[in-house]
XYZ file of C-alpha atoms in Angstrom:
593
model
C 50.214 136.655 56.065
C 51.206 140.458 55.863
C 54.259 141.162 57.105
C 53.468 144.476 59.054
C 55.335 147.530 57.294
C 56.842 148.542 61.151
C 58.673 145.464 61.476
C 60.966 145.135 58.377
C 63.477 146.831 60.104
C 63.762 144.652 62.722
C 63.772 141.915 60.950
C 66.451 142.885 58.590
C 68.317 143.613 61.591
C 67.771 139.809 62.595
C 68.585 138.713 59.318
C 71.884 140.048 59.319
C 72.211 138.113 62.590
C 70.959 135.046 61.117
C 73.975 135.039 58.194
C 76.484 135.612 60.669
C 75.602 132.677 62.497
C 75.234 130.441 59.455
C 78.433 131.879 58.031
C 80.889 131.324 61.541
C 79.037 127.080 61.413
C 80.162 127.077 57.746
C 83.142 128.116 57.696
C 83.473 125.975 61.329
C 82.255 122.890 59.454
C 84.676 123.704 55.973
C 88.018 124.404 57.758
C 86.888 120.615 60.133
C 85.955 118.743 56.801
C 88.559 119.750 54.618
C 91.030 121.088 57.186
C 92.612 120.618 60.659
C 90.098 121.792 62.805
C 87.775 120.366 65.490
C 84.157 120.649 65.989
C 85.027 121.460 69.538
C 86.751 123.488 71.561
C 90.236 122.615 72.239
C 91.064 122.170 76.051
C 94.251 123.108 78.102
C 96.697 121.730 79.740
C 94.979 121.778 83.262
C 91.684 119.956 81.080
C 93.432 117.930 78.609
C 97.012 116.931 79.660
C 99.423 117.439 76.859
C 103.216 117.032 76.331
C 106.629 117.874 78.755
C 109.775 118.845 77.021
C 112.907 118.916 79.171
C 115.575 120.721 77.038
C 119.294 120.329 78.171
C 122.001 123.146 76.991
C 124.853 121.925 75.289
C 127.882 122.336 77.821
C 131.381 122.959 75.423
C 134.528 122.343 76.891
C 134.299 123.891 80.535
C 131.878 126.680 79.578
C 129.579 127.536 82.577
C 126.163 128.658 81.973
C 124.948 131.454 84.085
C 121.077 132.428 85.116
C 121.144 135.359 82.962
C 121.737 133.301 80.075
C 119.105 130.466 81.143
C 116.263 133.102 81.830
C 116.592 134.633 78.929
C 116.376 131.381 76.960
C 113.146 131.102 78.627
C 111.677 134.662 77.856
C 112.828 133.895 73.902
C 111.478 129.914 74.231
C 108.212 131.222 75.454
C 107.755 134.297 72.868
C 108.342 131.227 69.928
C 105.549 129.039 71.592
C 103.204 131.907 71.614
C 104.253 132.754 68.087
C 103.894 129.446 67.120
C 100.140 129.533 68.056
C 100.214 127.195 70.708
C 98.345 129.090 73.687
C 98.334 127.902 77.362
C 101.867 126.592 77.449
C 103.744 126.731 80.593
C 107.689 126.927 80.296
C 109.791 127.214 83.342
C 113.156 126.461 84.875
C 114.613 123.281 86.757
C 118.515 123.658 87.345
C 120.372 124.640 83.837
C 117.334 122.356 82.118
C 114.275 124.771 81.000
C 110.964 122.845 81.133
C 108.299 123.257 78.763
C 104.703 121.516 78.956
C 102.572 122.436 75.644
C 98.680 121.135 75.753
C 98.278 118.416 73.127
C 100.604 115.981 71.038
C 103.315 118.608 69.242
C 104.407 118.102 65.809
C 108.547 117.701 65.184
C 108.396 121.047 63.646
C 107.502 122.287 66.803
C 109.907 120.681 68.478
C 112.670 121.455 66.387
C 111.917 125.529 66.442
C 112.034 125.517 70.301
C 115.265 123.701 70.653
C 117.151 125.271 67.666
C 119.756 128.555 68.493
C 118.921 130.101 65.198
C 122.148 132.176 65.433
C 122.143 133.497 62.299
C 124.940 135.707 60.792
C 125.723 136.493 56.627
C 129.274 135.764 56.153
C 131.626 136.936 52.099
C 131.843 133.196 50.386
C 136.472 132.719 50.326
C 136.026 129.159 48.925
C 133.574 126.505 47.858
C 134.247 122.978 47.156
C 131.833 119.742 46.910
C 131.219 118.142 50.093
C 130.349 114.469 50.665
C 128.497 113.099 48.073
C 125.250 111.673 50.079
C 123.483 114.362 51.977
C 123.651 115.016 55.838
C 120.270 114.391 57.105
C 118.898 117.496 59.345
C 116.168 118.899 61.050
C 117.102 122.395 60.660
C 113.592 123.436 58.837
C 115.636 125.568 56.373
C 117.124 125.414 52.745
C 120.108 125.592 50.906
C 120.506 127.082 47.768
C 122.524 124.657 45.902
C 120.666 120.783 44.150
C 120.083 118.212 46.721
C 119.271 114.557 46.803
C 115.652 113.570 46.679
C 116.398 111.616 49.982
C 117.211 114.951 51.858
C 113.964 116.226 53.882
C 115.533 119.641 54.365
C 113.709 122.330 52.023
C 116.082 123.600 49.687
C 115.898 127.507 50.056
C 117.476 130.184 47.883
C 117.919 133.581 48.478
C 117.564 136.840 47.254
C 117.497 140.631 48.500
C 114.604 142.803 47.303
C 114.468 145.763 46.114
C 113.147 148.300 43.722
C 114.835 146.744 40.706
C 117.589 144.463 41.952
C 118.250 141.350 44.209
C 120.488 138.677 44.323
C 120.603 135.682 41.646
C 120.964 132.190 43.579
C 123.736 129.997 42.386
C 121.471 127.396 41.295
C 118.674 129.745 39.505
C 115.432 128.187 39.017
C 112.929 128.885 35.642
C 110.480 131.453 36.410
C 112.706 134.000 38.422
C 112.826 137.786 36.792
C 115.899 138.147 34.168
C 117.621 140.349 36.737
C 117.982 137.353 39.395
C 119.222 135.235 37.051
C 121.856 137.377 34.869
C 124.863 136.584 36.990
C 124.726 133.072 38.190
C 127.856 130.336 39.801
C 127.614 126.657 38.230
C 127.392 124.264 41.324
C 130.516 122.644 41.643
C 131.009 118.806 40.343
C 131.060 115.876 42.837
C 134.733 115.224 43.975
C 135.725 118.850 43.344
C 138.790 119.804 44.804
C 138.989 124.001 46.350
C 139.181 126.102 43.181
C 142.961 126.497 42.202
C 143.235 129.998 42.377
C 142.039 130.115 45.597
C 144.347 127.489 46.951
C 147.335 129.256 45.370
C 146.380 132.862 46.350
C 146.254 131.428 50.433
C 149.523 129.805 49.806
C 150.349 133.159 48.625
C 149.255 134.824 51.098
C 149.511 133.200 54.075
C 151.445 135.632 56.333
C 149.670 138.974 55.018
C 147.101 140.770 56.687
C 143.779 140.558 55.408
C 142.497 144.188 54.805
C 138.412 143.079 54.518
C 136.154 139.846 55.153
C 136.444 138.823 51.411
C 140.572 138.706 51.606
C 142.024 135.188 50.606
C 144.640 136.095 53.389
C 142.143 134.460 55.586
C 142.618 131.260 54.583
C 145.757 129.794 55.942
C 147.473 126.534 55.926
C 145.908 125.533 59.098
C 142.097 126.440 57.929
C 143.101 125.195 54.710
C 144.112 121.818 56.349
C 140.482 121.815 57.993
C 138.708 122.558 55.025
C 140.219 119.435 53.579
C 139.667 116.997 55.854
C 135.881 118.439 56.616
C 133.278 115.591 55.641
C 130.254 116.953 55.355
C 128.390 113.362 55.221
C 129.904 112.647 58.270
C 127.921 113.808 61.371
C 130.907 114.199 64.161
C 132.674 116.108 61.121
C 130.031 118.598 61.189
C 128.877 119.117 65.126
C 133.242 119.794 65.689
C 132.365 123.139 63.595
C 132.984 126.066 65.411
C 130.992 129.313 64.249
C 133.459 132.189 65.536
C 132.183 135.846 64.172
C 135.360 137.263 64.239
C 137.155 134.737 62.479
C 136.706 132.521 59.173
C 135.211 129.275 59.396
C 134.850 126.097 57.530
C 131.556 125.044 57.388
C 128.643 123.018 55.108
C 125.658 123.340 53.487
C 122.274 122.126 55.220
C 121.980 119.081 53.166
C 126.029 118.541 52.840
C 126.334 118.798 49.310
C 129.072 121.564 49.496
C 131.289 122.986 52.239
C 132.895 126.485 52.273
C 135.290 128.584 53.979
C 133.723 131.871 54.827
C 135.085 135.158 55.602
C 134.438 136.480 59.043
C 130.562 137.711 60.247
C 129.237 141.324 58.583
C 125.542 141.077 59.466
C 124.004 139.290 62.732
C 120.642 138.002 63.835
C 120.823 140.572 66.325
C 120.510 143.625 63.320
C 117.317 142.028 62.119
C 114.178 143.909 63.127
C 111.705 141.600 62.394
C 111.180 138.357 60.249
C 107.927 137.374 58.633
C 106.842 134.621 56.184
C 104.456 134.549 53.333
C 104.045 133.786 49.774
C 106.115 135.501 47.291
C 104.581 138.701 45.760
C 105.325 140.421 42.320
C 103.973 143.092 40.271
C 101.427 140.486 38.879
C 100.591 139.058 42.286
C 101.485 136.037 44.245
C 103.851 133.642 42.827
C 102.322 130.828 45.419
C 106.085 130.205 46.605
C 106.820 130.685 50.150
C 109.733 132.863 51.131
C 111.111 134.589 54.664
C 111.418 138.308 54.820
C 114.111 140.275 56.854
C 114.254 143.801 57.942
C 117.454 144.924 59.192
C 117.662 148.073 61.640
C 120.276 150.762 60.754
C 123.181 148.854 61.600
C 122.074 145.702 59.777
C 121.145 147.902 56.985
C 124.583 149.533 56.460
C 126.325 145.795 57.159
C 124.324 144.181 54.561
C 125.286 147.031 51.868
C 129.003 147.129 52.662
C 128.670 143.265 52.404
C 127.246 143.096 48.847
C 129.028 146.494 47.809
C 132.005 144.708 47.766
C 131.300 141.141 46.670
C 129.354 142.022 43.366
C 132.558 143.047 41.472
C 134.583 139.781 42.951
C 135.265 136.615 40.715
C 133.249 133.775 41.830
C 133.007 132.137 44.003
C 134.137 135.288 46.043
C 131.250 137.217 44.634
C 128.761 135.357 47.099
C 127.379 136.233 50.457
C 126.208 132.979 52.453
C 123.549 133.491 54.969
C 124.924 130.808 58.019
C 122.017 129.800 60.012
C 123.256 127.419 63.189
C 126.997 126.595 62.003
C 125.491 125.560 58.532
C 124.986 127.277 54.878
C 121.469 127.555 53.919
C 121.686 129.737 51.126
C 124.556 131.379 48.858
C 123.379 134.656 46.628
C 124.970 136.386 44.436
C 124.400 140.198 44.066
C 123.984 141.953 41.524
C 124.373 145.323 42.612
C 125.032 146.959 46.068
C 121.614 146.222 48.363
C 121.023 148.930 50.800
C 117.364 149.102 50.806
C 117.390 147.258 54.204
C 115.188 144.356 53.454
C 115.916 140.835 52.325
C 114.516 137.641 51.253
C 114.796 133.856 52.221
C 112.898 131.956 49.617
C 112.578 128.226 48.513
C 111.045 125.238 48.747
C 109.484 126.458 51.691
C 106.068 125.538 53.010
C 103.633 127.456 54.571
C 104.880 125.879 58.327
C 108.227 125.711 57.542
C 108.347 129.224 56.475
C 107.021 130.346 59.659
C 109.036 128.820 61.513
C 112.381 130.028 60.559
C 110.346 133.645 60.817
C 109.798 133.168 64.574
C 112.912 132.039 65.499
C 114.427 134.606 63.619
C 112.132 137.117 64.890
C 112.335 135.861 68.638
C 115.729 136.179 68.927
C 118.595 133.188 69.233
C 118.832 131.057 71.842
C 122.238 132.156 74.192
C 122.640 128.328 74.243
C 122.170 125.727 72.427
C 119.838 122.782 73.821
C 119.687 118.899 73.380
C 116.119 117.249 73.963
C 116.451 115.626 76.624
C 113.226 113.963 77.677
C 109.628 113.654 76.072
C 107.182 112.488 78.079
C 103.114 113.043 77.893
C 101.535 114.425 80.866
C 97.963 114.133 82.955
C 95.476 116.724 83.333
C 96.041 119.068 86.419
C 92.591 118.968 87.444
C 91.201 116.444 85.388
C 87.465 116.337 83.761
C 85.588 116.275 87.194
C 86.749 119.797 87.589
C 85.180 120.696 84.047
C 82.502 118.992 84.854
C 82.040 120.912 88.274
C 82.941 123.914 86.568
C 80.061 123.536 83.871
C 77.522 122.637 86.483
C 78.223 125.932 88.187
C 77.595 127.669 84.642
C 74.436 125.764 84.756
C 73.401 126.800 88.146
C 74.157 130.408 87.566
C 72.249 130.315 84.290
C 69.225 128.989 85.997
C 69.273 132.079 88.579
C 69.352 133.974 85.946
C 66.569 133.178 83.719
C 64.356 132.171 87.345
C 65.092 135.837 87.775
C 64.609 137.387 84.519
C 61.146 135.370 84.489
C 59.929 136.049 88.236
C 60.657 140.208 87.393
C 59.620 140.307 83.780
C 57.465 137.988 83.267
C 57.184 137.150 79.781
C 59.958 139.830 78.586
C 61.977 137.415 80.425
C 62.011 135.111 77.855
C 63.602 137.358 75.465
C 66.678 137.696 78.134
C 66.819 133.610 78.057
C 66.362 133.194 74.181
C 69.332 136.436 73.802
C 71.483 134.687 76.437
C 71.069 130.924 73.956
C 71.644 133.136 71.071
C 75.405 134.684 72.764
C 75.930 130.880 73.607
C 75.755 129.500 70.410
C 77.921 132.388 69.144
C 80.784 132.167 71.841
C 80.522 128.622 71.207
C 81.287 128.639 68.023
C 84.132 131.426 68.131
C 85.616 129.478 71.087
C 85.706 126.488 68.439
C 87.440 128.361 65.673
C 89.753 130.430 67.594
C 91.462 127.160 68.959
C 91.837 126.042 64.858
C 93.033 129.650 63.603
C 95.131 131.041 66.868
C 95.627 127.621 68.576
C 93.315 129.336 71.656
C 92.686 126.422 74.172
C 89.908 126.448 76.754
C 91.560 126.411 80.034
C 89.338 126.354 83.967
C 90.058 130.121 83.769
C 88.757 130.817 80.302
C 85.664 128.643 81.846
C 85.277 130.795 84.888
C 85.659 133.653 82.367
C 82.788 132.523 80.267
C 80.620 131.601 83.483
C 81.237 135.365 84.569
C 80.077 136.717 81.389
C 76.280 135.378 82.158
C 75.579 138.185 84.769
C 77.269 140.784 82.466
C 75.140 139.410 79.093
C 72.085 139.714 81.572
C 72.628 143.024 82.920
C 72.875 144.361 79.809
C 69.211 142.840 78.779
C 68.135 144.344 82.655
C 69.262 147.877 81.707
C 67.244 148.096 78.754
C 64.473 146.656 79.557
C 64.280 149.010 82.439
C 64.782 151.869 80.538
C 61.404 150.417 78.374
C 59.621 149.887 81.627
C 60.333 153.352 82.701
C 59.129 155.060 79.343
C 55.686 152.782 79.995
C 55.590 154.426 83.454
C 55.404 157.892 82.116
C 52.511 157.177 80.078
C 54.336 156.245 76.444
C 52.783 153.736 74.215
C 55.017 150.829 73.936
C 56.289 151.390 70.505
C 58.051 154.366 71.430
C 58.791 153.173 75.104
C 60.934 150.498 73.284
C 62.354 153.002 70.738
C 63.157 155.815 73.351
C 64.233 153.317 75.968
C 66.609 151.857 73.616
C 68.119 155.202 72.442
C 68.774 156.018 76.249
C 70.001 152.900 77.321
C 72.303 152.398 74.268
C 74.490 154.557 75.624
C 74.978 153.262 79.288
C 75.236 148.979 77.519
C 78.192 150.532 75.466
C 79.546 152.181 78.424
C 79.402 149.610 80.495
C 81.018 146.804 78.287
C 83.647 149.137 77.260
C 85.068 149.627 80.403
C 84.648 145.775 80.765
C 86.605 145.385 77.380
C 89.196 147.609 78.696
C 90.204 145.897 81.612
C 90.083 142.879 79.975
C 92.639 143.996 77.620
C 94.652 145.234 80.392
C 94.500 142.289 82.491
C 95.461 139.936 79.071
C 98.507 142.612 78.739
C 99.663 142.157 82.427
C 98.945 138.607 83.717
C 100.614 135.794 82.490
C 99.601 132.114 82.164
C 95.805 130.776 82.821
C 94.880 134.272 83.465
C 95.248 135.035 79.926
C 92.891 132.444 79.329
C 89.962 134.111 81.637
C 90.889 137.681 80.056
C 90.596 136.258 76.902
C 87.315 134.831 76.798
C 85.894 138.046 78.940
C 87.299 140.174 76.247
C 85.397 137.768 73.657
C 81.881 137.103 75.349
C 82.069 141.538 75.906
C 81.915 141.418 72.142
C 79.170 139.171 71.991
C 77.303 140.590 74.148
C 77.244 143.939 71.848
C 76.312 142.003 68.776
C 73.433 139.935 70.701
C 71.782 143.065 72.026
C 72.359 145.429 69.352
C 70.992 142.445 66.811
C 68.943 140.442 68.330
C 67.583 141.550 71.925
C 66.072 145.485 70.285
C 64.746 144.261 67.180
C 63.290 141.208 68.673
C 61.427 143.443 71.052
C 60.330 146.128 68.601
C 58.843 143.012 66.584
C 57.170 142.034 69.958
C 56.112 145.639 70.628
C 53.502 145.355 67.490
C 51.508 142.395 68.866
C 48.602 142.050 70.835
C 49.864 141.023 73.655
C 52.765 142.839 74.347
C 51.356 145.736 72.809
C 48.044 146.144 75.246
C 49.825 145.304 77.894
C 48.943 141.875 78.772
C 49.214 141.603 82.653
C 51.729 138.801 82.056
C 53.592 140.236 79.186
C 55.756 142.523 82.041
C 54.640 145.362 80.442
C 51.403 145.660 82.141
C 50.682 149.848 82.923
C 48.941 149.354 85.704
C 51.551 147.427 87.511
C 53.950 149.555 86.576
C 52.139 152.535 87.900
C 52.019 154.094 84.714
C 50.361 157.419 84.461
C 47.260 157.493 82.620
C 46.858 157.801 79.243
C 44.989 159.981 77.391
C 43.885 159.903 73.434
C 46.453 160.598 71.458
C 45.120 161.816 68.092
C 46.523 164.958 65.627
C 46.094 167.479 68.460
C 47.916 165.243 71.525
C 50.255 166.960 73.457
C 53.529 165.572 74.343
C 53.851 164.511 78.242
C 56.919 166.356 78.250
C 54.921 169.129 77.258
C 52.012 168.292 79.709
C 55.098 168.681 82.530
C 55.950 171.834 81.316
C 52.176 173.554 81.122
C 51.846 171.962 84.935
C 54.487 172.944 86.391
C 54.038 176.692 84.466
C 50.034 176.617 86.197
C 52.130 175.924 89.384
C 53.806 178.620 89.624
């Protein structure tokens, strides 16, 4: 059969349709077959159930925690669960405790980045020793520059600043870094090292003169030197009695206790970095497939960090080294090369792609003001439960079936290209629905339902207001090839209209509303889009296809397109000498007056 030269268009137009839908299934079924996904949508707390953390701060000495201090550990817990991915989580309050229910079984990881401080401060290396010789286990989710034991499960991390053509070499330099990162390197001390000699005889020295910077041995007195001795970094109530002071030295550890350090007071906070995002590694010959953290520092971190490494790259080592202290511990000691003032820096490692992220988000977020234990873990019920789904779905239904009784009873058979373009939107929403849960961790909650039940009438009034335009153009006497042409061309414009200002207050109503609301702005702002793609490549070309057959074409008095019950004008031959009717309207209303 000949495909008729009018309708290629169109059904190019549905073509393109056709891929898009194949291609969102694929890559739905690849990322569920060889990844983490789920060939459903993922369901909320008030659906599903999920998980309640109770977190308890850590009260030292007779410190008193005030609300200030609580709510804003809530405002910086909540922006790390939404960075995190995990959507429709509800964190509030009870007492000093903050409360956090996340839909779903969390992994430790999780966990771990909502309870962690993540104070974070870069502090001029005085001393360096080896710590105890089996490794502290952890669950910090960072690195440490220097070897560990295969029976740590802390990533080692190293860490370097970039720039155009310098950075800092690691102490322990792996193969594959750029000569420049590995020209000036420290060897890691031996197992049962004692503090470098020099070091312990310039305190000694020194004890009772003023230190003039943060890399002066005059910090280290007999008193820190008598805690740096008896630290045991294998031994855990050795390492929780460290106290992380930022205007004073401190005696501290690496993350997997191989070495412990005393460490001049803080130059650059957490506080001076802008933002903090993860990624692979990228060079001049493209990714290196290792997974590193990158810092920004705002002004004042910028002109901390280059004082910092100004003067430590001319220092004798170990003095030469700037240790980046995340929560009390070491996870990486650099060495610079030159002076970094470029304002950027780099965490990398043996990170992965999950533990890189999350040391960016809780760097990003913010620290915690306190510190929290985990107190409780306990899984939770649904809210509503599955009858209310299952309530909530039947009203979908019921709705639908207006609907298409409607579009049917009015247009007759027109009306089923409103039901077949409302299927079409399903199947699509369906499937985004499905994949946003595996790529942004979106989770169907009873608003995002009541948000996709709304979206029927506006998908259908969309359909009405062009099909009414078509109707109209039969009216005035226009065959129905161009009534479907010109109606579309008019009532383009009012469908775009129409869902933008829809889109837009969806957007605003996602921006201001917190909580489940989110959930019904979301999927409003999602089936608006849908809609747009459905009409613009399905619903038009599907009816200029339609507009070439018989019985649409003549009119059939059940197509919905019939003239005479439209009360179309009549129409005259239309050969090489037919007048336009606009032009008709003109010469008649000219003879009228």
């Amino acid at each position: 059969m000949a495909i008729n030269p009018h309708n290629r268009g169109p059904l190019r137009t549905l073509s393109v349709l056709v891929l898009l839908i194949l291609g969102l299934y694929g890559l739905l079924g690849a990322v569920s077959t060889w990844g983490t996904a789920q060939l459903t949508p993922k369901l909320g707390l008030d659906l599903e159930g999920g998980t309640q953390l109770i977190l308890a701060p850590k009260i030292v000495g007779n410190q008193k925690i005030s609300e200030g201090q609580v709510q804003k550990a809530v405002d910086i817990i909540r922006a790390r669960v939404d960075g995190s991915g995990v959507a429709e989580a509800e964190v509030t309050t009870q007492g000093t405790n903050i409360v956090i229910s996340l839909p779903g079984t969390p992994d430790k990881a999780t966990i771990a980045s909502l309870q962690k401080s993540s104070q974070l401060r870069m502090r001029a290396t005085l001393v360096e020793a080896s710590g105890a010789p089996t490794p502290l286990p952890t669950s910090t989710g960072t690195a440490t520059s220097k070897p560990t034991s295969p029976a740590t499960s802390t990533p080692k991390a190293t860490a370097k600043a970039t720039g155009a053509a310098t950075g800092m070499a690691t102490t322990a330099p792996k193969s594959g870094f750029p000569p420049a990162l590995t020209a000036a390197t420290t060897p890691a001390p031996t197992a049962g090292a004692t503090p470098t000699a020099v070091a312990t005889a310039t305190a000694k020295a020194t004890t009772a003169a003023k230190p003039k910077n943060p890399s002066d041995l005059a910090w280290v007195t007999p008193e820190l030197q008598k805690t740096f001795t008896a630290l045991n970094c294998a031994d855990p109530k050795s390492v929780e009695a460290i106290v992380d002071d930022p205007a004073k030295p401190m005696v501290t550890c690496s993350s997997d206790g191989q070495v412990k350090y005393i460490l001049g007071p803080a130059e650059v906070f957490g506080t001076e970095i802008k933002n903090a995002t993860s990624g692979q590694k990228q060079t001049q010959s493209g990714s290196t497939g290792e997974y590193e953290v990158r810092l920004d520092f705002n002004a004042a971190g910028t002109k901390s960090f280059c004082d910092l490494t100004s003067r430590i790259v001319s220092l004798p080592s170990p003095r030469n080294q700037g240790a980046i202290v995340l929560d009390n511990r070491v996870i990486s000691n650099p060495v610079p090369q030159t002076a970094l003032c470029s304002g950027n820096a780099s965490i990398t490692g043996n990170f992965t792609a999950a533990s890189s992220k999350v040391l960016a988000d809780q760097l990003k977020f913010g620290a915690l003001p306190l510190s929290f234990n985990l107190l409780t873990q306990d899984n939770i019920s649904p809210t509503l439960g599955g009858d209310q789904l299952k309530y909530g779905l039947f009203a979908g239904l019921i709705g639908l079936l207006l609907v298409v009784a409607y579009s049917l009873f009015q247009y007759r058979a027109l009306g089923l290209v409103t039901v077949t373009s409302l299927l079409i939107a399903a199947v699509v929403t369906y499937g985004l629905v499905t994949l946003f849960g595996w790529s942004h961790g979106f989770r169907l909650t009873m608003a995002g339902v009541t948000g996709l039940i709304v979206s029927i009438g506006i998908t259908a009034d969309s359909f009405i207001i062009y099909f009414e335009r078509v109707r109209d153009e039969v009216r005035d006497g226009r065959a129905l090839k161009a009534a479907v042409e010109t109606g579309w061309a008019r009532a383009r414009r009012t469908i775009l209209i129409s869902d933008g200002v829809n889109f837009l207050a969806a957007i605003v109503l996602y921006a201001l509303a917190a909580s489940n609301v989110r959930g019904f702005a979301f999927t409003l702002m999602l089936t608006t889009v849908v809609d747009i793609v459905v009409v613009m490549l399905f619903t038009h070309p599907l009816l200029s296809i339609l507009a070439t057959t018989k019985f649409f074409g003549e009119g059939h008095k059940w197509s919905g397109l019939d003239p005479k019950r439209l009360g179309a004008r009549t129409v005259t031959y239309a050969g090489r000498g037919r007048v336009t009717i606009a032009a008709r309207r003109a010469a008649t209303d000219g003879s009228q007056s």
